[in-house]
Amino acid sequence: MTATTFGSDGARAEQARARRARGGQARAPRERLRRKSFGRRHALTILGFLLPAIVFVCWFTYFPMLQGAHMAFRDWNLWDLTSTPWVGLANFATILSDPVFPVVAGNTAVWVVGSIVPQLVIGFLVALALWRRFRLRGLYQALVFYPWAVSGFLVGMLFRWMFNAEFGVVNDLLMKAGAIEAPLPWLAEPGLAMVAVIMANVWYGVTFFAIMILAALQSVPDEVLEAAAIDGAGTVRRLFSIVIPYIWTTLALTVLLRVIWTFNSPEIIYAMTGGGPAGRTHIITTWMIQYTQQGSYGLASAIGLAVMAVLFVFCAFYLMAMRRVNER
Amino acid sequence: MTETLTAAPTRQVVPTAARRRPSRVTAGGVARVVGLTLWLVVTLFPLYWIALTSFKSPGSINRWPLEYWPSEPSIDNYTDLFATSSFATFVGNSLVVALVAGATSTLIALLSAYVLARFEFRGKGAVLGAFLLTQMIPAFIALGPLYAMLADLGLVDTKPGLALVYVAMCIPFSTVMLRGFFENVPDSLEEAAMIDGCSRLGALFRVLVPVMVPGIVAAFIFNFVNCWNELFLSVVLMNSDANKTIPAALNGFISTFNIAWGPMSAAAVLTILPTMLLFALASRWIVEGLTAGAVKE
């Protein structure tokens, strides 16, 4: 998903090359460039093949996005579309000085970190457990990977029903287990609602981590592990000195992608609580939905731009930090 | 973590011929089986619960004690769903839009992925960067302008209009995924075909596409599922009963004060089932597709 260009042929050669390229990611592409000097001669082919993709993405993604960004600097309200005066940064000032803003920012941080960390840990464990082939592994994967095919909105609805205060199965199971004595109003109780939506998101996101990590694990060469085992390296040692460094790039980029998506995906919260109770589960993007529904497009767009800016800066720092770790 | 890992590396020191022998029972092996079983239960339970709810009689859904197996199994929720809404039409609409947009975006992504995998050119990093950047755009910032734009084209509340937007939505991720696949196919394949007189496009479709079927299927399924599941664009752009897709209809359930969990669960089951079957059938190809594609990025 990033702009880095690692090599080709096979995951193994891939990893080897990525390692060689450490210390300067530009080296790998430059080697390739020398190997086959395509370029100007094929300019028309390149342009022709890329054109449909570029046209679609510009026309239906970037163009509306830029128009939306434009609204962030105007007083754009559904109730009076005849007058949309330029207000400069006033919308941003309104957002930042809103007393809800610090709460929303805090919630967003809790939502992202609270979702990603358990997803990564459980996803890693599931991938490790699936690493060695066993009978019925195919069937197991087919059964366990389905959450990925469900929409965030439906996941939210499934969990909203399970966390239902009156007839929810979560309460019933907890009471049967003796953990609680009376049903808990999961989605109405300020302290519990965030826990519930994060649990739904963890359930939803483990699959993605498990699949990506499993795929990466399968590219770790057996010989290296064998050699380490013969040299007497224990399980933990092998995990931390061989396996994790080997799949480091995948791990780091999977986390990056998930952070972007988690930050940017309001569907589960939208379906489960709509940001409630009393704004306690509002994250930045559900807050944006609320402004849109109120017709305050200018304010909503200002939030949208802020989201993009935060993610962009985060990405830049993250990729830079990753490069630095790779250099070591 | 330690226990679970034990199983994997110990395999490596066993000679190949002995691998199939039943292994010793180790603490790690037990932890692995227990862990996998636990995760299977946790994963399947929500699906079981919603399916169970959908087959309970309307009266027994909101009743204590909760039933973990329907005492009076019924399909009333399903008949109710189809009687009170045009759910069959919505399913048809979703199917058409997701098939058309999924196939079109896969085709377009195939072309762009090919040149991004095979050529070095100025601006390549910019194209890939612009694709990554699309993932950071919150859907809501573009919704209003998109609506206005489609209105100008007379495409609001039409299936082609929604499909166009979905094609653009699907292109970036499937391009990156397919690009990884192309990088695993040696250049010599299409070079040979081109020496034999094929055009580049001809070589791509006659020589490369056949060997890349798993990757293409995986990318298509991805795109199909994304279109099938997309919520906000469909809610905003589709409003007539004749053109609505499933997510727009599902959203209707939460805009009322009391959610009708019976029909809602029936609709959920019918929505999840097709994509789940698709994933289950192609799960091997999807893992393969990701191994080749997105993982290395």
Tab-separated table of N, CA and C in Angstrom, chain B residues 75-215:
chain	number	residue	atom	x	y	z
B	75	ILE	N	-40.205	-19.203	10.101
B	75	ILE	CA	-39.607	-18.339	9.089
B	75	ILE	C	-40.423	-17.051	8.964
B	76	ASP	N	-41.193	-16.759	10.010
B	76	ASP	CA	-42.037	-15.563	9.991
B	76	ASP	C	-41.243	-14.284	9.742
B	77	ASN	N	-40.045	-14.208	10.334
B	77	ASN	CA	-39.246	-12.996	10.162
B	77	ASN	C	-38.894	-12.771	8.698
B	78	TYR	N	-38.646	-13.882	7.999
B	78	TYR	CA	-38.292	-13.765	6.590
B	78	TYR	C	-39.511	-13.348	5.759
B	79	THR	N	-40.632	-14.010	5.999
B	79	THR	CA	-41.832	-13.649	5.235
B	79	THR	C	-42.230	-12.206	5.548
B	80	ASP	N	-42.036	-11.832	6.811
B	80	ASP	CA	-42.343	-10.476	7.231
B	80	ASP	C	-41.458	-9.470	6.483
B	81	LEU	N	-40.160	-9.799	6.404
B	81	LEU	CA	-39.208	-8.918	5.726
B	81	LEU	C	-39.617	-8.699	4.268
B	82	PHE	N	-39.961	-9.794	3.593
B	82	PHE	CA	-40.294	-9.659	2.177
B	82	PHE	C	-41.663	-9.023	1.970
B	83	ALA	N	-42.547	-9.206	2.964
B	83	ALA	CA	-43.892	-8.633	2.819
B	83	ALA	C	-43.883	-7.124	3.069
B	84	THR	N	-43.029	-6.661	4.013
B	84	THR	CA	-43.099	-5.252	4.381
B	84	THR	C	-42.097	-4.378	3.628
B	85	SER	N	-41.149	-4.992	2.919
B	85	SER	CA	-40.209	-4.171	2.154
B	85	SER	C	-39.936	-4.839	0.814
B	86	SER	N	-39.311	-4.078	-0.075
B	86	SER	CA	-38.981	-4.676	-1.383
B	86	SER	C	-37.609	-5.314	-1.302
B	87	PHE	N	-37.399	-6.157	-0.289
B	87	PHE	CA	-36.057	-6.663	-0.051
B	87	PHE	C	-35.500	-7.423	-1.252
B	88	ALA	N	-36.366	-8.170	-1.940
B	88	ALA	CA	-35.896	-8.924	-3.109
B	88	ALA	C	-35.344	-7.976	-4.170
B	89	THR	N	-36.017	-6.843	-4.361
B	89	THR	CA	-35.517	-5.851	-5.325
B	89	THR	C	-34.166	-5.311	-4.881
B	90	PHE	N	-34.045	-5.024	-3.574
B	90	PHE	CA	-32.780	-4.489	-3.065
B	90	PHE	C	-31.635	-5.477	-3.323
B	91	VAL	N	-31.915	-6.765	-3.066
B	91	VAL	CA	-30.880	-7.776	-3.296
B	91	VAL	C	-30.477	-7.772	-4.763
B	92	GLY	N	-31.468	-7.719	-5.648
B	92	GLY	CA	-31.176	-7.678	-7.081
B	92	GLY	C	-30.331	-6.462	-7.443
B	93	ASN	N	-30.723	-5.300	-6.918
B	93	ASN	CA	-29.959	-4.073	-7.194
B	93	ASN	C	-28.518	-4.194	-6.717
B	94	SER	N	-28.358	-4.691	-5.476
B	94	SER	CA	-27.004	-4.846	-4.937
B	94	SER	C	-26.173	-5.770	-5.809
B	95	LEU	N	-26.814	-6.856	-6.237
B	95	LEU	CA	-26.120	-7.840	-7.055
B	95	LEU	C	-25.635	-7.220	-8.360
B	96	VAL	N	-26.522	-6.481	-9.035
B	96	VAL	CA	-26.160	-5.860	-10.313
B	96	VAL	C	-25.025	-4.859	-10.115
B	97	VAL	N	-25.197	-3.959	-9.137
B	97	VAL	CA	-24.196	-2.912	-8.930
B	97	VAL	C	-22.852	-3.527	-8.547
B	98	ALA	N	-22.866	-4.489	-7.607
B	98	ALA	CA	-21.606	-5.064	-7.133
B	98	ALA	C	-20.923	-5.872	-8.238
B	99	LEU	N	-21.706	-6.595	-9.049
B	99	LEU	CA	-21.106	-7.373	-10.139
B	99	LEU	C	-20.475	-6.452	-11.171
B	100	VAL	N	-21.247	-5.451	-11.621
B	100	VAL	CA	-20.748	-4.553	-12.669
B	100	VAL	C	-19.558	-3.746	-12.160
B	101	ALA	N	-19.706	-3.131	-10.979
B	101	ALA	CA	-18.622	-2.292	-10.461
B	101	ALA	C	-17.410	-3.154	-10.103
B	102	GLY	N	-17.655	-4.340	-9.529
B	102	GLY	CA	-16.553	-5.226	-9.167
B	102	GLY	C	-15.753	-5.653	-10.391
B	103	ALA	N	-16.459	-6.065	-11.457
B	103	ALA	CA	-15.768	-6.516	-12.670
B	103	ALA	C	-15.058	-5.354	-13.348
B	104	THR	N	-15.719	-4.206	-13.479
B	104	THR	CA	-15.103	-3.065	-14.155
B	104	THR	C	-13.855	-2.599	-13.412
B	105	SER	N	-13.965	-2.480	-12.090
B	105	SER	CA	-12.803	-1.981	-11.353
B	105	SER	C	-11.657	-2.983	-11.403
B	106	THR	N	-11.970	-4.279	-11.402
B	106	THR	CA	-10.904	-5.277	-11.487
B	106	THR	C	-10.177	-5.149	-12.829
B	107	LEU	N	-10.937	-4.968	-13.881
B	107	LEU	CA	-10.342	-4.823	-15.213
B	107	LEU	C	-9.444	-3.587	-15.284
B	108	ILE	N	-9.949	-2.469	-14.792
B	108	ILE	CA	-9.165	-1.231	-14.832
B	108	ILE	C	-7.917	-1.351	-13.954
B	109	ALA	N	-8.092	-1.975	-12.784
B	109	ALA	CA	-6.959	-2.153	-11.876
B	109	ALA	C	-5.914	-3.079	-12.487
B	110	LEU	N	-6.380	-4.049	-13.260
B	110	LEU	CA	-5.473	-4.981	-13.930
B	110	LEU	C	-4.527	-4.215	-14.851
B	111	LEU	N	-5.079	-3.284	-15.613
B	111	LEU	CA	-4.266	-2.494	-16.535
B	111	LEU	C	-3.259	-1.623	-15.780
B	112	SER	N	-3.754	-0.910	-14.769
B	112	SER	CA	-2.830	0.003	-14.073
B	112	SER	C	-1.807	-0.794	-13.262
B	113	ALA	N	-2.236	-1.912	-12.680
B	113	ALA	CA	-1.298	-2.730	-11.902
B	113	ALA	C	-0.188	-3.257	-12.802
B	114	TYR	N	-0.551	-3.602	-14.035
B	114	TYR	CA	0.443	-4.131	-14.972
B	114	TYR	C	1.569	-3.134	-15.204
B	115	VAL	N	1.250	-1.902	-15.555
B	115	VAL	CA	2.345	-0.958	-15.819
B	115	VAL	C	3.072	-0.568	-14.534
B	116	LEU	N	2.348	-0.545	-13.424
B	116	LEU	CA	3.023	-0.191	-12.166
B	116	LEU	C	3.986	-1.291	-11.730
B	117	ALA	N	3.730	-2.523	-12.175
B	117	ALA	CA	4.622	-3.623	-11.810
B	117	ALA	C	5.782	-3.741	-12.790
B	118	ARG	N	5.537	-3.403	-14.055
B	118	ARG	CA	6.521	-3.721	-15.086
B	118	ARG	C	7.428	-2.575	-15.493
B	119	PHE	N	7.007	-1.346	-15.293
B	119	PHE	CA	7.799	-0.223	-15.789
B	119	PHE	C	8.302	0.663	-14.663
B	120	GLU	N	9.449	1.293	-14.931
B	120	GLU	CA	9.907	2.376	-14.066
B	120	GLU	C	9.670	3.664	-14.820
B	121	PHE	N	9.016	4.604	-14.200
B	121	PHE	CA	8.800	5.874	-14.901
B	121	PHE	C	8.650	6.978	-13.884
B	122	ARG	N	8.871	8.189	-14.351
B	122	ARG	CA	8.746	9.318	-13.442
B	122	ARG	C	7.273	9.470	-13.064
B	123	GLY	N	7.000	9.740	-11.820
B	123	GLY	CA	5.622	9.922	-11.392
B	123	GLY	C	4.990	8.640	-10.857
B	124	LYS	N	5.732	7.536	-10.939
B	124	LYS	CA	5.184	6.273	-10.437
B	124	LYS	C	4.907	6.346	-8.936
B	125	GLY	N	5.890	6.909	-8.219
B	125	GLY	CA	5.704	7.073	-6.776
B	125	GLY	C	4.507	7.946	-6.473
B	126	ALA	N	4.317	8.971	-7.305
B	126	ALA	CA	3.193	9.880	-7.091
B	126	ALA	C	1.868	9.158	-7.282
B	127	VAL	N	1.795	8.301	-8.313
B	127	VAL	CA	0.552	7.561	-8.554
B	127	VAL	C	0.240	6.657	-7.362
B	128	LEU	N	1.263	5.904	-6.919
B	128	LEU	CA	1.046	5.006	-5.786
B	128	LEU	C	0.685	5.796	-4.528
B	129	GLY	N	1.359	6.930	-4.343
B	129	GLY	CA	1.065	7.779	-3.191
B	129	GLY	C	-0.362	8.299	-3.238
B	130	ALA	N	-0.795	8.680	-4.430
B	130	ALA	CA	-2.163	9.185	-4.578
B	130	ALA	C	-3.178	8.082	-4.291
B	131	PHE	N	-2.823	6.847	-4.631
B	131	PHE	CA	-3.715	5.719	-4.325
B	131	PHE	C	-3.793	5.501	-2.813
B	132	LEU	N	-2.627	5.595	-2.145
B	132	LEU	CA	-2.622	5.425	-0.689
B	132	LEU	C	-3.438	6.528	-0.019
B	133	LEU	N	-3.286	7.724	-0.568
B	133	LEU	CA	-3.972	8.876	0.010
B	133	LEU	C	-5.506	8.718	-0.037
B	134	THR	N	-6.020	8.030	-1.052
B	134	THR	CA	-7.485	7.858	-1.135
B	134	THR	C	-8.027	7.156	0.107
B	135	GLN	N	-7.184	6.303	0.722
B	135	GLN	CA	-7.633	5.562	1.900
B	135	GLN	C	-7.844	6.477	3.100
B	136	MET	N	-7.261	7.681	3.024
B	136	MET	CA	-7.350	8.585	4.177
B	136	MET	C	-8.530	9.548	4.055
B	137	ILE	N	-9.216	9.516	2.944
B	137	ILE	CA	-10.299	10.477	2.747
B	137	ILE	C	-11.560	9.966	3.440
B	138	PRO	N	-12.079	10.693	4.409
B	138	PRO	CA	-13.322	10.250	5.034
B	138	PRO	C	-14.464	10.350	4.023
B	139	ALA	N	-15.306	9.321	3.969
B	139	ALA	CA	-16.369	9.280	2.967
B	139	ALA	C	-17.219	10.551	2.998
B	140	PHE	N	-17.418	11.085	4.200
B	140	PHE	CA	-18.389	12.166	4.318
B	140	PHE	C	-17.939	13.480	3.699
B	141	ILE	N	-16.642	13.670	3.533
B	141	ILE	CA	-16.203	14.946	2.991
B	141	ILE	C	-16.584	15.070	1.512
B	142	ALA	N	-16.649	13.937	0.818
B	142	ALA	CA	-16.920	13.985	-0.620
B	142	ALA	C	-18.388	13.759	-0.957
B	143	LEU	N	-19.183	13.399	0.049
B	143	LEU	CA	-20.566	12.991	-0.227
B	143	LEU	C	-21.409	14.077	-0.890
B	144	GLY	N	-21.412	15.255	-0.312
B	144	GLY	CA	-22.235	16.343	-0.841
B	144	GLY	C	-21.868	16.693	-2.276
B	145	PRO	N	-20.584	16.997	-2.519
B	145	PRO	CA	-20.162	17.310	-3.886
B	145	PRO	C	-20.445	16.170	-4.865
B	146	LEU	N	-20.257	14.938	-4.403
B	146	LEU	CA	-20.512	13.786	-5.261
B	146	LEU	C	-21.983	13.748	-5.660
B	147	TYR	N	-22.831	14.012	-4.691
B	147	TYR	CA	-24.273	14.034	-4.955
B	147	TYR	C	-24.592	15.098	-6.014
B	148	ALA	N	-24.022	16.297	-5.823
B	148	ALA	CA	-24.278	17.384	-6.774
B	148	ALA	C	-23.770	17.026	-8.167
B	149	MET	N	-22.602	16.410	-8.199
B	149	MET	CA	-22.011	16.037	-9.481
B	149	MET	C	-22.872	15.023	-10.213
B	150	LEU	N	-23.326	14.002	-9.489
B	150	LEU	CA	-24.158	12.986	-10.118
B	150	LEU	C	-25.516	13.571	-10.511
B	151	ALA	N	-25.980	14.528	-9.722
B	151	ALA	CA	-27.254	15.168	-10.063
B	151	ALA	C	-27.130	15.894	-11.404
B	152	ASP	N	-26.007	16.572	-11.616
B	152	ASP	CA	-25.768	17.249	-12.899
B	152	ASP	C	-25.793	16.272	-14.062
B	153	LEU	N	-25.281	15.063	-13.796
B	153	LEU	CA	-25.231	14.062	-14.857
B	153	LEU	C	-26.549	13.297	-14.961
B	154	GLY	N	-27.498	13.614	-14.082
B	154	GLY	CA	-28.768	12.883	-14.071
B	154	GLY	C	-28.601	11.463	-13.566
B	155	LEU	N	-27.582	11.221	-12.729
B	155	LEU	CA	-27.293	9.844	-12.314
B	155	LEU	C	-27.570	9.587	-10.833
B	156	VAL	N	-28.151	10.551	-10.139
B	156	VAL	CA	-28.509	10.297	-8.746
B	156	VAL	C	-29.633	9.269	-8.719
B	157	ASP	N	-29.577	8.372	-7.741
B	157	ASP	CA	-30.603	7.350	-7.615
B	157	ASP	C	-30.706	6.468	-8.858
B	158	THR	N	-29.565	6.199	-9.492
B	158	THR	CA	-29.552	5.222	-10.582
B	158	THR	C	-28.424	4.237	-10.311
B	159	LYS	N	-28.614	3.013	-10.805
B	159	LYS	CA	-27.576	2.000	-10.584
B	159	LYS	C	-26.267	2.352	-11.299
B	160	PRO	N	-26.318	2.848	-12.559
B	160	PRO	CA	-25.038	3.214	-13.192
B	160	PRO	C	-24.293	4.278	-12.398
B	161	GLY	N	-25.002	5.233	-11.830
B	161	GLY	CA	-24.346	6.287	-11.058
B	161	GLY	C	-23.605	5.709	-9.870
B	162	LEU	N	-24.280	4.850	-9.115
B	162	LEU	CA	-23.646	4.247	-7.935
B	162	LEU	C	-22.458	3.388	-8.363
B	163	ALA	N	-22.647	2.642	-9.470
B	163	ALA	CA	-21.578	1.761	-9.944
B	163	ALA	C	-20.339	2.572	-10.315
B	164	LEU	N	-20.526	3.721	-10.966
B	164	LEU	CA	-19.384	4.568	-11.335
B	164	LEU	C	-18.575	4.963	-10.103
B	165	VAL	N	-19.283	5.400	-9.069
B	165	VAL	CA	-18.605	5.822	-7.842
B	165	VAL	C	-17.873	4.640	-7.203
B	166	TYR	N	-18.508	3.474	-7.226
B	166	TYR	CA	-17.888	2.290	-6.625
B	166	TYR	C	-16.636	1.862	-7.382
B	167	VAL	N	-16.659	2.003	-8.708
B	167	VAL	CA	-15.477	1.637	-9.487
B	167	VAL	C	-14.287	2.450	-8.992
B	168	ALA	N	-14.500	3.762	-8.843
B	168	ALA	CA	-13.421	4.624	-8.368
B	168	ALA	C	-12.975	4.215	-6.963
B	169	MET	N	-13.937	3.824	-6.132
B	169	MET	CA	-13.626	3.441	-4.759
B	169	MET	C	-12.747	2.186	-4.713
B	170	CYS	N	-12.980	1.250	-5.646
B	170	CYS	CA	-12.292	-0.050	-5.590
B	170	CYS	C	-10.926	-0.064	-6.255
B	171	ILE	N	-10.682	0.877	-7.168
B	171	ILE	CA	-9.466	0.804	-7.980
B	171	ILE	C	-8.176	0.811	-7.151
B	172	PRO	N	-7.981	1.733	-6.187
B	172	PRO	CA	-6.669	1.800	-5.532
B	172	PRO	C	-6.220	0.495	-4.875
B	173	PHE	N	-7.063	-0.072	-4.008
B	173	PHE	CA	-6.609	-1.261	-3.283
B	173	PHE	C	-6.378	-2.432	-4.230
B	174	SER	N	-7.272	-2.622	-5.218
B	174	SER	CA	-7.095	-3.792	-6.090
B	174	SER	C	-5.900	-3.596	-7.016
B	175	THR	N	-5.566	-2.355	-7.331
B	175	THR	CA	-4.357	-2.122	-8.134
B	175	THR	C	-3.130	-2.604	-7.368
B	176	VAL	N	-3.048	-2.209	-6.100
B	176	VAL	CA	-1.888	-2.585	-5.305
B	176	VAL	C	-1.812	-4.099	-5.147
B	177	MET	N	-2.974	-4.712	-4.942
B	177	MET	CA	-3.020	-6.154	-4.767
B	177	MET	C	-2.566	-6.868	-6.047
B	178	LEU	N	-3.106	-6.441	-7.188
B	178	LEU	CA	-2.770	-7.105	-8.448
B	178	LEU	C	-1.325	-6.834	-8.854
B	179	ARG	N	-0.810	-5.679	-8.484
B	179	ARG	CA	0.559	-5.344	-8.818
B	179	ARG	C	1.513	-6.363	-8.208
B	180	GLY	N	1.246	-6.737	-6.944
B	180	GLY	CA	2.074	-7.742	-6.302
B	180	GLY	C	2.035	-9.045	-7.076
B	181	PHE	N	0.887	-9.360	-7.635
B	181	PHE	CA	0.740	-10.591	-8.403
B	181	PHE	C	1.558	-10.560	-9.676
B	182	PHE	N	1.499	-9.433	-10.378
B	182	PHE	CA	2.279	-9.304	-11.613
B	182	PHE	C	3.761	-9.470	-11.318
B	183	GLU	N	4.192	-8.949	-10.166
B	183	GLU	CA	5.616	-9.011	-9.863
B	183	GLU	C	6.091	-10.431	-9.645
B	184	ASN	N	5.151	-11.341	-9.382
B	184	ASN	CA	5.533	-12.726	-9.201
B	184	ASN	C	5.560	-13.510	-10.502
B	185	VAL	N	5.094	-12.887	-11.588
B	185	VAL	CA	5.105	-13.572	-12.883
B	185	VAL	C	6.299	-13.036	-13.667
B	186	PRO	N	7.171	-13.936	-14.142
B	186	PRO	CA	8.367	-13.461	-14.845
B	186	PRO	C	8.036	-12.689	-16.123
B	187	ASP	N	8.834	-11.652	-16.379
B	187	ASP	CA	8.651	-10.843	-17.581
B	187	ASP	C	8.744	-11.679	-18.851
B	188	SER	N	9.576	-12.730	-18.781
B	188	SER	CA	9.869	-13.508	-19.992
B	188	SER	C	8.592	-14.019	-20.655
B	189	LEU	N	7.560	-14.254	-19.840
B	189	LEU	CA	6.308	-14.784	-20.381
B	189	LEU	C	5.746	-13.884	-21.471
B	190	GLU	N	5.511	-12.606	-21.123
B	190	GLU	CA	4.872	-11.786	-22.143
B	190	GLU	C	5.872	-11.291	-23.180
B	191	GLU	N	7.186	-11.279	-22.789
B	191	GLU	CA	8.180	-10.896	-23.790
B	191	GLU	C	8.198	-11.927	-24.914
B	192	ALA	N	8.103	-13.200	-24.539
B	192	ALA	CA	8.070	-14.258	-25.548
B	192	ALA	C	6.852	-14.082	-26.445
B	193	ALA	N	5.718	-13.796	-25.830
B	193	ALA	CA	4.491	-13.643	-26.601
B	193	ALA	C	4.590	-12.454	-27.543
B	194	MET	N	5.267	-11.394	-27.083
B	194	MET	CA	5.360	-10.207	-27.927
B	194	MET	C	6.334	-10.417	-29.072
B	195	ILE	N	7.360	-11.229	-28.833
B	195	ILE	CA	8.269	-11.562	-29.932
B	195	ILE	C	7.508	-12.367	-30.986
B	196	ASP	N	6.573	-13.193	-30.500
B	196	ASP	CA	5.758	-13.976	-31.430
B	196	ASP	C	4.693	-13.129	-32.112
B	197	GLY	N	4.671	-11.844	-31.861
B	197	GLY	CA	3.777	-10.976	-32.616
B	197	GLY	C	2.551	-10.489	-31.861
B	198	CYS	N	2.451	-10.819	-30.588
B	198	CYS	CA	1.316	-10.320	-29.813
B	198	CYS	C	1.529	-8.828	-29.516
B	199	SER	N	0.452	-8.080	-29.436
B	199	SER	CA	0.563	-6.712	-28.933
B	199	SER	C	0.721	-6.811	-27.414
B	200	ARG	N	1.077	-5.705	-26.764
B	200	ARG	CA	1.219	-5.741	-25.319
B	200	ARG	C	-0.096	-6.120	-24.635
B	201	LEU	N	-1.168	-5.515	-25.143
B	201	LEU	CA	-2.483	-5.796	-24.575
B	201	LEU	C	-2.847	-7.259	-24.806
B	202	GLY	N	-2.522	-7.739	-26.013
B	202	GLY	CA	-2.806	-9.136	-26.350
B	202	GLY	C	-2.012	-10.066	-25.457
B	203	ALA	N	-0.740	-9.730	-25.233
B	203	ALA	CA	0.104	-10.563	-24.377
B	203	ALA	C	-0.454	-10.587	-22.962
B	204	LEU	N	-0.900	-9.427	-22.509
B	204	LEU	CA	-1.452	-9.335	-21.163
B	204	LEU	C	-2.647	-10.266	-21.003
B	205	PHE	N	-3.577	-10.184	-21.963
B	205	PHE	CA	-4.800	-10.959	-21.772
B	205	PHE	C	-4.658	-12.420	-22.178
B	206	ARG	N	-3.794	-12.708	-23.172
B	206	ARG	CA	-3.699	-14.097	-23.613
B	206	ARG	C	-2.689	-14.895	-22.799
B	207	VAL	N	-1.657	-14.227	-22.287
B	207	VAL	CA	-0.597	-14.976	-21.609
B	207	VAL	C	-0.601	-14.760	-20.101
B	208	LEU	N	-0.717	-13.498	-19.678
B	208	LEU	CA	-0.599	-13.227	-18.247
B	208	LEU	C	-1.879	-13.539	-17.479
B	209	VAL	N	-2.999	-13.089	-18.010
B	209	VAL	CA	-4.265	-13.282	-17.281
B	209	VAL	C	-4.510	-14.749	-16.942
B	210	PRO	N	-4.302	-15.684	-17.900
B	210	PRO	CA	-4.562	-17.088	-17.540
B	210	PRO	C	-3.728	-17.595	-16.366
B	211	VAL	N	-2.472	-17.121	-16.235
B	211	VAL	CA	-1.685	-17.637	-15.108
B	211	VAL	C	-1.970	-16.872	-13.823
B	212	MET	N	-2.720	-15.788	-13.929
B	212	MET	CA	-2.983	-14.987	-12.730
B	212	MET	C	-4.395	-15.142	-12.201
B	213	VAL	N	-5.087	-16.167	-12.647
B	213	VAL	CA	-6.493	-16.322	-12.260
B	213	VAL	C	-6.736	-16.196	-10.750
B	214	PRO	N	-5.921	-16.871	-9.895
B	214	PRO	CA	-6.208	-16.742	-8.455
B	214	PRO	C	-6.184	-15.292	-7.979
B	215	GLY	N	-5.182	-14.552	-8.424
B	215	GLY	CA	-5.071	-13.161	-8.001
B	215	GLY	C	-6.233	-12.324	-8.510
